[in-house]
PDB file of C-alpha atoms and ligand atoms in Angstrom:
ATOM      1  CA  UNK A   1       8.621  26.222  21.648  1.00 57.00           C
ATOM      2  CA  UNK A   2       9.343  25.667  25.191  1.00 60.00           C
ATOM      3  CA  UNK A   3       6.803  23.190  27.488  1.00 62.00           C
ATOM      4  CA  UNK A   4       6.455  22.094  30.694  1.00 73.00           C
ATOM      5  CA  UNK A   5       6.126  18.956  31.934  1.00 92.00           C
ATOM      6  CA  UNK A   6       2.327  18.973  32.282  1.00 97.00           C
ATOM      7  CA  UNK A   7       0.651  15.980  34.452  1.00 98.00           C
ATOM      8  CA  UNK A   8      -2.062  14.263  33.374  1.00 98.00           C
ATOM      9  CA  UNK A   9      -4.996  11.978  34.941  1.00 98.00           C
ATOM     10  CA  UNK A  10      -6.246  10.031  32.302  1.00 98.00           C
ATOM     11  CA  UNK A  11     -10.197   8.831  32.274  1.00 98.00           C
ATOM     12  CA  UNK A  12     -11.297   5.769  30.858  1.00 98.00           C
ATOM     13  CA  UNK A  13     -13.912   2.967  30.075  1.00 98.00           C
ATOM     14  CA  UNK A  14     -12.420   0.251  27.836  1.00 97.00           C
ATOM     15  CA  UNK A  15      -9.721  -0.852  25.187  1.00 98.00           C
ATOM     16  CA  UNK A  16      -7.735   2.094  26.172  1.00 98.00           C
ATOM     17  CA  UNK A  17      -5.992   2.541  22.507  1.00 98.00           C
ATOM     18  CA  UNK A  18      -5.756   6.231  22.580  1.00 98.00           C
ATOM     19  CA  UNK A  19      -4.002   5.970  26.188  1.00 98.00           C
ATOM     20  CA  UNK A  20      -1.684   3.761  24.522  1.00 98.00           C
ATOM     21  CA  UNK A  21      -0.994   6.865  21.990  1.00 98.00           C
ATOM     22  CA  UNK A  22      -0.298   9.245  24.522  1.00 98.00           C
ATOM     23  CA  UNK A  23       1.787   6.477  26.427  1.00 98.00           C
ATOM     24  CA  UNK A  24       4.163   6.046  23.487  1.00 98.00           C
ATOM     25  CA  UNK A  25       3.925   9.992  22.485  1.00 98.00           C
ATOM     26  CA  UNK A  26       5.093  10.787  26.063  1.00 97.00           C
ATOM     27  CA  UNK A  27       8.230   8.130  25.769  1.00 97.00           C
ATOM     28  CA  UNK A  28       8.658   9.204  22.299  1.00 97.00           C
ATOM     29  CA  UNK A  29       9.014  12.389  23.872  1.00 95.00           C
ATOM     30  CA  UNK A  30       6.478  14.033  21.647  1.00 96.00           C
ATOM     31  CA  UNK A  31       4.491  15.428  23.910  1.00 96.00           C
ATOM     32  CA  UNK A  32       5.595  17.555  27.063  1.00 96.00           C
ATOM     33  CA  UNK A  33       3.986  15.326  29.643  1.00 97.00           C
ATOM     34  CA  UNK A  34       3.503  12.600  31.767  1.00 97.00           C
ATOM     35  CA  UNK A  35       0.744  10.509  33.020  1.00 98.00           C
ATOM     36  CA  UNK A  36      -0.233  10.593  37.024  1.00 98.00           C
ATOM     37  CA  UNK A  37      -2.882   7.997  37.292  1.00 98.00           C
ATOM     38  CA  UNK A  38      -4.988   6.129  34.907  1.00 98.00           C
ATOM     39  CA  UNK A  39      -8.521   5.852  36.379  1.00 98.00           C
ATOM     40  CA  UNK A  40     -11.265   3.600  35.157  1.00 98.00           C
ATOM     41  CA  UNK A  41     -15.256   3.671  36.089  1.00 98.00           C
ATOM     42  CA  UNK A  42     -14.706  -0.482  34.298  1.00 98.00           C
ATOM     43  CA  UNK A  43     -12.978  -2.647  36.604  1.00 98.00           C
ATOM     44  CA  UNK A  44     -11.995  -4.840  33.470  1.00 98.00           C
ATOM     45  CA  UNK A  45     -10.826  -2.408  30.958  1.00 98.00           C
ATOM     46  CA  UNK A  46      -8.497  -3.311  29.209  1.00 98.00           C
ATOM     47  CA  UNK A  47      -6.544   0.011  29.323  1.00 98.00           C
ATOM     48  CA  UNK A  48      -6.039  -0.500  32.962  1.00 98.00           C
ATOM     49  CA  UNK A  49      -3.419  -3.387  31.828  1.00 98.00           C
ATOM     50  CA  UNK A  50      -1.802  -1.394  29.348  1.00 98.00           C
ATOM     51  CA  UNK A  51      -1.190   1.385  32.289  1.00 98.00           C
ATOM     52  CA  UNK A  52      -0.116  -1.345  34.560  1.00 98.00           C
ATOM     53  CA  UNK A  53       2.544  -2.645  31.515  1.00 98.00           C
ATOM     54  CA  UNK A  54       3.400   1.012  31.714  1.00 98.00           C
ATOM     55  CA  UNK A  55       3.971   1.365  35.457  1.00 98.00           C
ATOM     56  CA  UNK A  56       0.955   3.959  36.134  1.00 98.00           C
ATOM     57  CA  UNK A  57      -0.844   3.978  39.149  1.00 98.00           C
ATOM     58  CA  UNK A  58      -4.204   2.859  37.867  1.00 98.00           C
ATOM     59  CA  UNK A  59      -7.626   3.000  40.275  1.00 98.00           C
ATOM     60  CA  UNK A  60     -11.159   1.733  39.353  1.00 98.00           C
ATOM     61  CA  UNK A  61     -13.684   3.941  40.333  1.00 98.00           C
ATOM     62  CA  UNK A  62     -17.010   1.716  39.485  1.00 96.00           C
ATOM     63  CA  UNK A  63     -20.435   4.423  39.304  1.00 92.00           C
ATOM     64  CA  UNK A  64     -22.545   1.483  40.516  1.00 93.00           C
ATOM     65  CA  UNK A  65     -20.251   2.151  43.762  1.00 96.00           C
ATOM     66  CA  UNK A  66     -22.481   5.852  43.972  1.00 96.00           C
ATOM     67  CA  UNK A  67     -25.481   6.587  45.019  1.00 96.00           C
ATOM     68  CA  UNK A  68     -25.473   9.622  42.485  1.00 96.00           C
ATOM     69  CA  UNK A  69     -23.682  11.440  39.888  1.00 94.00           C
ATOM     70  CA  UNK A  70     -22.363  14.163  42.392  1.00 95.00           C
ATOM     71  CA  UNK A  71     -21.012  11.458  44.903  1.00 97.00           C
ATOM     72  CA  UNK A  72     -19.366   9.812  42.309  1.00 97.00           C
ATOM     73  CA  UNK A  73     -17.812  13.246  40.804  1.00 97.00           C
ATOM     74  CA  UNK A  74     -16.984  13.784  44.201  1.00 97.00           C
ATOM     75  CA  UNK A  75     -14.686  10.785  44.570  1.00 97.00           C
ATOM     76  CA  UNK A  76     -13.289  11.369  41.186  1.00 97.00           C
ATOM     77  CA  UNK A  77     -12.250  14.433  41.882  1.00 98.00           C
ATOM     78  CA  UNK A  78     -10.629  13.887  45.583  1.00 97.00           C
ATOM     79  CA  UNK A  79      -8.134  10.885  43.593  1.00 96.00           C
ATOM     80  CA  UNK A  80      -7.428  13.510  40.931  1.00 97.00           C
ATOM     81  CA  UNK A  81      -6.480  15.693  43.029  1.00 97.00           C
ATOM     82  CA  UNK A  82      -4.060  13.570  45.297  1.00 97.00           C
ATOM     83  CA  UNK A  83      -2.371  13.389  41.726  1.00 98.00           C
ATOM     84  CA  UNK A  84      -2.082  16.900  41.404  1.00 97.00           C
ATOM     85  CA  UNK A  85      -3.001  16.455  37.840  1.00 97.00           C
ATOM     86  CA  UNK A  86      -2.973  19.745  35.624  1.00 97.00           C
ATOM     87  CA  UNK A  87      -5.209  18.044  32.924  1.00 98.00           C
ATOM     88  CA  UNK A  88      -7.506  15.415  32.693  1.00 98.00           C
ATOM     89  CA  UNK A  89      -7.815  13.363  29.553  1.00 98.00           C
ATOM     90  CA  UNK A  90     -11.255  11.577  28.917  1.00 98.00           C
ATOM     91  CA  UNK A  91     -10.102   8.777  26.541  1.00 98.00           C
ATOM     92  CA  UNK A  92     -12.872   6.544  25.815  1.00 97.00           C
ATOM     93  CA  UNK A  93     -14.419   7.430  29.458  1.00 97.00           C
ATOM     94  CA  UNK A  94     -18.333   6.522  28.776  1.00 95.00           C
ATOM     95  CA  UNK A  95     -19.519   8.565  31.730  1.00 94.00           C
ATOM     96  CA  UNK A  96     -21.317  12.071  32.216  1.00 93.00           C
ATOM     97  CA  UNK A  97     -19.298  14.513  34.206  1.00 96.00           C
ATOM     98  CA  UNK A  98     -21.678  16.900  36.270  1.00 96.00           C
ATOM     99  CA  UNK A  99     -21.658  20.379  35.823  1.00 96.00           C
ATOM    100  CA  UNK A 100     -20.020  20.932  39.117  1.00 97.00           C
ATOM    101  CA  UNK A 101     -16.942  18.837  38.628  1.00 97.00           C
ATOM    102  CA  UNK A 102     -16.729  20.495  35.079  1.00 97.00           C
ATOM    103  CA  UNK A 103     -16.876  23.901  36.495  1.00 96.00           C
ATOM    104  CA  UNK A 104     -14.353  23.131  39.363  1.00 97.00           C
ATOM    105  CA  UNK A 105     -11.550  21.914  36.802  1.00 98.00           C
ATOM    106  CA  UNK A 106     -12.970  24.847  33.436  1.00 95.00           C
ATOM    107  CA  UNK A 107     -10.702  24.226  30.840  1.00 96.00           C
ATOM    108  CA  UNK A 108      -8.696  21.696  32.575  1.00 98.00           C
ATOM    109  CA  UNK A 109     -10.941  18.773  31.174  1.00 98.00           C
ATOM    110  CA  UNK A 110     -10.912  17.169  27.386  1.00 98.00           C
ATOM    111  CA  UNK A 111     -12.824  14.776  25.463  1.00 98.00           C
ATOM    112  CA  UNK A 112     -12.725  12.696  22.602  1.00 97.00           C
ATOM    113  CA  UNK A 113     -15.532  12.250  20.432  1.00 97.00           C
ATOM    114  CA  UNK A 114     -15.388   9.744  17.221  1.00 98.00           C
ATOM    115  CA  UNK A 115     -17.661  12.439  14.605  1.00 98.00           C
ATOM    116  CA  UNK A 116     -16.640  15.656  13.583  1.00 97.00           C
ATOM    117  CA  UNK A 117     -18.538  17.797  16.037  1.00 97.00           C
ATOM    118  CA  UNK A 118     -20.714  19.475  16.187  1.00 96.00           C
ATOM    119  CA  UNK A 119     -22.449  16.257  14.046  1.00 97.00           C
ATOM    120  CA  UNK A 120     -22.990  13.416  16.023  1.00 97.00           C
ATOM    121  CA  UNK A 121     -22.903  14.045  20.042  1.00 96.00           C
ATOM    122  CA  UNK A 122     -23.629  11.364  21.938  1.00 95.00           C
ATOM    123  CA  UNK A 123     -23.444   7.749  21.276  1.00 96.00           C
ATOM    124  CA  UNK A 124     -23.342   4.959  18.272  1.00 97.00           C
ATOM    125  CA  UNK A 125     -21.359   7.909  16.083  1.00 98.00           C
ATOM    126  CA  UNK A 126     -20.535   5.502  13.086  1.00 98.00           C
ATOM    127  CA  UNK A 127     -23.788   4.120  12.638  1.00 98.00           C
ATOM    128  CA  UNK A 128     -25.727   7.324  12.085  1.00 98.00           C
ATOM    129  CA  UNK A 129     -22.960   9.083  10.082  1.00 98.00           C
ATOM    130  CA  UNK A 130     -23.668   5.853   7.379  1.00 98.00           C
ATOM    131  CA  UNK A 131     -27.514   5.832   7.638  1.00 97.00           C
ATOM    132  CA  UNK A 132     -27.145   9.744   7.141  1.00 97.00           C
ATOM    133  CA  UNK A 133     -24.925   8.967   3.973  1.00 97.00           C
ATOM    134  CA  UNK A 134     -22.470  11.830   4.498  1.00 97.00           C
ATOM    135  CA  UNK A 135     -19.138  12.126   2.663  1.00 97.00           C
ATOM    136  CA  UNK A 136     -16.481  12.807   5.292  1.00 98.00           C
ATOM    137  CA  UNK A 137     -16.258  11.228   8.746  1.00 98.00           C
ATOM    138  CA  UNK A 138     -13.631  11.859  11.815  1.00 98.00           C
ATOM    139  CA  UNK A 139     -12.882  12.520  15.228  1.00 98.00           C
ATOM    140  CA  UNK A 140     -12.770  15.537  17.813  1.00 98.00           C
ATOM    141  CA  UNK A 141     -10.959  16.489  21.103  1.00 98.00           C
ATOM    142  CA  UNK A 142     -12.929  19.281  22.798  1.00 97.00           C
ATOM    143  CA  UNK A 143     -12.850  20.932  26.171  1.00 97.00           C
ATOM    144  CA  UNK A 144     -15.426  19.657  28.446  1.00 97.00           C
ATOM    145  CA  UNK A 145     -18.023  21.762  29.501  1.00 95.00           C
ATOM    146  CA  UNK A 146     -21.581  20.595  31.107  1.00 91.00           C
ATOM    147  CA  UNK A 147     -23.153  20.188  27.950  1.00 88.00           C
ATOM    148  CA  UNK A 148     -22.633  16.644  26.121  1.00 86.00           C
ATOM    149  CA  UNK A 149     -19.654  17.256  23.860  1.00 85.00           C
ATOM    150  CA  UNK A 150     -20.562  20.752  23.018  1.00 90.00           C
ATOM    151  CA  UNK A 151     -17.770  22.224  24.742  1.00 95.00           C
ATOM    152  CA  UNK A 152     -14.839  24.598  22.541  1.00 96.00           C
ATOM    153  CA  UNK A 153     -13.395  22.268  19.850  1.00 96.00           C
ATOM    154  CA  UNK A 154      -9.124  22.355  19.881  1.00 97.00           C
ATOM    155  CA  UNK A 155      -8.444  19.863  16.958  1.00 97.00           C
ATOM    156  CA  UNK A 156     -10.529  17.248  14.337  1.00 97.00           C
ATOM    157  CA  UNK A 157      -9.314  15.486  11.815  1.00 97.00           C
ATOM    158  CA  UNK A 158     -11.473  13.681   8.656  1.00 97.00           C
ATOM    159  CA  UNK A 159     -11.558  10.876   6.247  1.00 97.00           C
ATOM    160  CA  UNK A 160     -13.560  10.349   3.185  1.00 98.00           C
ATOM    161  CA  UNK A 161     -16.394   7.808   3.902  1.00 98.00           C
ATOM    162  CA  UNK A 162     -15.997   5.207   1.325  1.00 97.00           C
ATOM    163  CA  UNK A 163     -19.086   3.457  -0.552  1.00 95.00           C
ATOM    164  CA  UNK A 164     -17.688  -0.079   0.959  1.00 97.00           C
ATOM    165  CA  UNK A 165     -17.115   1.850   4.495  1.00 98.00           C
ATOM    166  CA  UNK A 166     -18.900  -0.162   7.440  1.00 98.00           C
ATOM    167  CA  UNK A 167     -19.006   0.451  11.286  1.00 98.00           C
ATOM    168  CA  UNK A 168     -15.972  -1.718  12.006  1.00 98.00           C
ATOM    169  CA  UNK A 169     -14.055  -0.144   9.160  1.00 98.00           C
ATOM    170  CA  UNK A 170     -15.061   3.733  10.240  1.00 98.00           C
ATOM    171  CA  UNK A 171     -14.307   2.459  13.766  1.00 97.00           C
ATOM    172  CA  UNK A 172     -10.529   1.750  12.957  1.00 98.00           C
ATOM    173  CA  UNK A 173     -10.495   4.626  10.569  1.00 98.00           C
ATOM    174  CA  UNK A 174     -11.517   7.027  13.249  1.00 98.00           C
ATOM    175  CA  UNK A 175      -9.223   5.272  15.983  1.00 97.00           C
ATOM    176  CA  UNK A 176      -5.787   6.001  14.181  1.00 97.00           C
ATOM    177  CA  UNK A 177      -7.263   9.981  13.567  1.00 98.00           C
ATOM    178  CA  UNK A 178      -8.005  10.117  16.803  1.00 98.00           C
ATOM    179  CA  UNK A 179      -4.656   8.509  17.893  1.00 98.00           C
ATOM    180  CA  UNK A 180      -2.928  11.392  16.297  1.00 97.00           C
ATOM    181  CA  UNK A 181      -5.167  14.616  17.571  1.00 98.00           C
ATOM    182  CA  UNK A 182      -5.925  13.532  21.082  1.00 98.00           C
ATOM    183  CA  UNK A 183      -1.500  13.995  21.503  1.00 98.00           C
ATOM    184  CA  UNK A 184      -1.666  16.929  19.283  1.00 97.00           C
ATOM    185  CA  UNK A 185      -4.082  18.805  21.573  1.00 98.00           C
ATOM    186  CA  UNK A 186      -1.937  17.432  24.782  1.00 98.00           C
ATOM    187  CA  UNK A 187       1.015  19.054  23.617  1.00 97.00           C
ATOM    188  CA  UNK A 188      -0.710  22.522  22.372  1.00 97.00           C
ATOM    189  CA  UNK A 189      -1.965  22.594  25.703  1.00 97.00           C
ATOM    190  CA  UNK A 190       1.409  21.767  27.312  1.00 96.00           C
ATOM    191  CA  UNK A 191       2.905  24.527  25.258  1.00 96.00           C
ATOM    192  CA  UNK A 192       0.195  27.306  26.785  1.00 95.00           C
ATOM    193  CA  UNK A 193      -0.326  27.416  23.100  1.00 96.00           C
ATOM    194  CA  UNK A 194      -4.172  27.614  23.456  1.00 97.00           C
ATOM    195  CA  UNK A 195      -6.647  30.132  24.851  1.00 96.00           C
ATOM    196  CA  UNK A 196     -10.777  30.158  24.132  1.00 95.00           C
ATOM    197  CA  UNK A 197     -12.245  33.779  23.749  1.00 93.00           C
ATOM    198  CA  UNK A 198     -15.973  33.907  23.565  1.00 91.00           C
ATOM    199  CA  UNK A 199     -16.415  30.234  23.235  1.00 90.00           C
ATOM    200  CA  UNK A 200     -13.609  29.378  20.664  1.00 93.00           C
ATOM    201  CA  UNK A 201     -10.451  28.094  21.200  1.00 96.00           C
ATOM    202  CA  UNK A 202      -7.326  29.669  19.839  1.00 96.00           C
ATOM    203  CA  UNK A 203      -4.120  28.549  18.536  1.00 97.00           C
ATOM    204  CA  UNK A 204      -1.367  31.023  19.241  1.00 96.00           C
ATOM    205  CA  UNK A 205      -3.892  33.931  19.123  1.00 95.00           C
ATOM    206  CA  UNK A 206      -5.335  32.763  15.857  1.00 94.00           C
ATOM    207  CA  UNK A 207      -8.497  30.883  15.676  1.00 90.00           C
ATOM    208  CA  UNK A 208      -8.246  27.218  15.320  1.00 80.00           C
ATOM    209  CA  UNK A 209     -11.190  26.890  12.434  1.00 66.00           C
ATOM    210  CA  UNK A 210      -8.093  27.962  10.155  1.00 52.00           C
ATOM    211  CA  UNK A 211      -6.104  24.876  10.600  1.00 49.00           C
ATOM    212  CA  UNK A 212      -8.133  22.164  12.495  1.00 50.00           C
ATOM    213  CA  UNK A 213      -7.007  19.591  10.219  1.00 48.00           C
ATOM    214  CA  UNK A 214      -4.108  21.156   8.956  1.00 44.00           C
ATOM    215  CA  UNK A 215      -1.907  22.311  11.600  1.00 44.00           C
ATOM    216  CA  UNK A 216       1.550  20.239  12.371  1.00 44.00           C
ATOM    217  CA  UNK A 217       2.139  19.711  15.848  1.00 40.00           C
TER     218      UNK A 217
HETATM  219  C1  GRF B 301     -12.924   6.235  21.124  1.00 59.29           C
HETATM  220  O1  GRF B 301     -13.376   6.041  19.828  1.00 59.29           O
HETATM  221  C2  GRF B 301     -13.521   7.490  21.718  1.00 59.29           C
HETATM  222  O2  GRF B 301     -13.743   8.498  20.787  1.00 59.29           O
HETATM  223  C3  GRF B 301     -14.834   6.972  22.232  1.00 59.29           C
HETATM  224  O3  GRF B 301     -14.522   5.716  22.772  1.00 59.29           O
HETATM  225  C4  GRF B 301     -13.427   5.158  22.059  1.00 59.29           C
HETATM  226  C5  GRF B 301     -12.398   4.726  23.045  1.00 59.29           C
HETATM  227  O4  GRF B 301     -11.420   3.900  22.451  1.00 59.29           O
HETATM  228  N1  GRF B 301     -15.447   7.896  23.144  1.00 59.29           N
HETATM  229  P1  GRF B 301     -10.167   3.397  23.297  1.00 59.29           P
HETATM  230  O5  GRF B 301     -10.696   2.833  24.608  1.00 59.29           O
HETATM  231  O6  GRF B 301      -9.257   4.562  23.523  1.00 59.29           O
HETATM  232  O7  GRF B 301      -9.537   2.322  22.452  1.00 59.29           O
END
């Protein structure tokens, strides 16, 4: 299937692992695109040095910089938009987008979420899935929308939770699922291979509840 060369602006907040997926999926060539700029609301995340290693254009964008959410949107969206970016990837980016910058880029905006949505929005995922004692665990990528990641789910991907299972553990766990659906969705969407219709997102026409976990890239 043919894809363009779709550029991205890619949000973050800290370790910056799952940019390092899409880094080596782009030179890998597995995914149709390329990254634009690497911005950061953390001046020392470490993700900003793995874009640096990568020769991205990286800026820091602190909130504490903003008087409020909309100023700071503001700004965001000005240095997106010198990057002409046709997506932008929130990898690990722990900030609130307001429901104006969300509606200015609509369906031009993903997120990753460590739980399999719609469980466990917000914060401290691994630690409630264990106190809830549930039996599968995993990751999401989502378009944003204004709600807290409630917006159309693209791809997820699960593990067993295991009776000797931890935080740390479920944190790695979830890290290398989400390593391998936050490319996956990249590329569908590089491919023009997704649409939403009344709130769901679709995968070549079909709905994507039929092969969340199962679909090959
Ligand atoms: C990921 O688990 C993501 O789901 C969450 O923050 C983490 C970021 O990890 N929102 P990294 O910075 O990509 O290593």
């Amino acid at each position: 299937m043919n894809a363009r060369l779709m550029s991205l602006a890619v949000l973050i907040s800290g370790q910056g692992s799952n940019l390092q997926a899409i880094i080596d999926s782009c030179d890998r060539g597995e995914i149709s695109a390329t990254i634009r700029c690497v911005i950061s609301n953390e001046p020392d995340a470490y993700g900003l040095t793995r874009a640096q290693h990568a020769n991205i254009p990286t800026h820091v964008l602190k909130h504490t910089d903003y008087s409020s959410r909309q100023l700071y949107d503001h700004a965001l969206a000005d240095l997106i938009d010198q990057y002409h970016a046709d997506l932008i990837v929130l990898a690990g980016f722990m900030r609130i987008l307001g429901a104006e910058i969300v509606e200015k880029y609509q369906y031009r905006i993903i997120n990753l979420h460590p739980s399999l949505l719609p469980k466990y929005k917000g914060l401290n995922t691994h630690a409630r899935v264990l106190a809830a004692g549930d039996k599968r665990h995993g990751a999401s990528v989502h378009f944003v929308t204004a709600d807290l990641d409630d917006g159309p789910i693209i791809t997820q991907a699960s593990i067993p939770i295991e009776g000797s299972d931890t935080i740390e553990s479920l944190q790695e766990k979830v890290h290398e699922l989400e390593h391998r659906i936050l490319p996956r969705a990249i590329q569908w969407l590089a491919q023009n291979r997704l649409t939403v219709d009344a709130g769901q997102v679709l995968l070549d026409g079909k709905p994507i509840t039929q092969c969340r976990t199962t679909c090959s890239p």
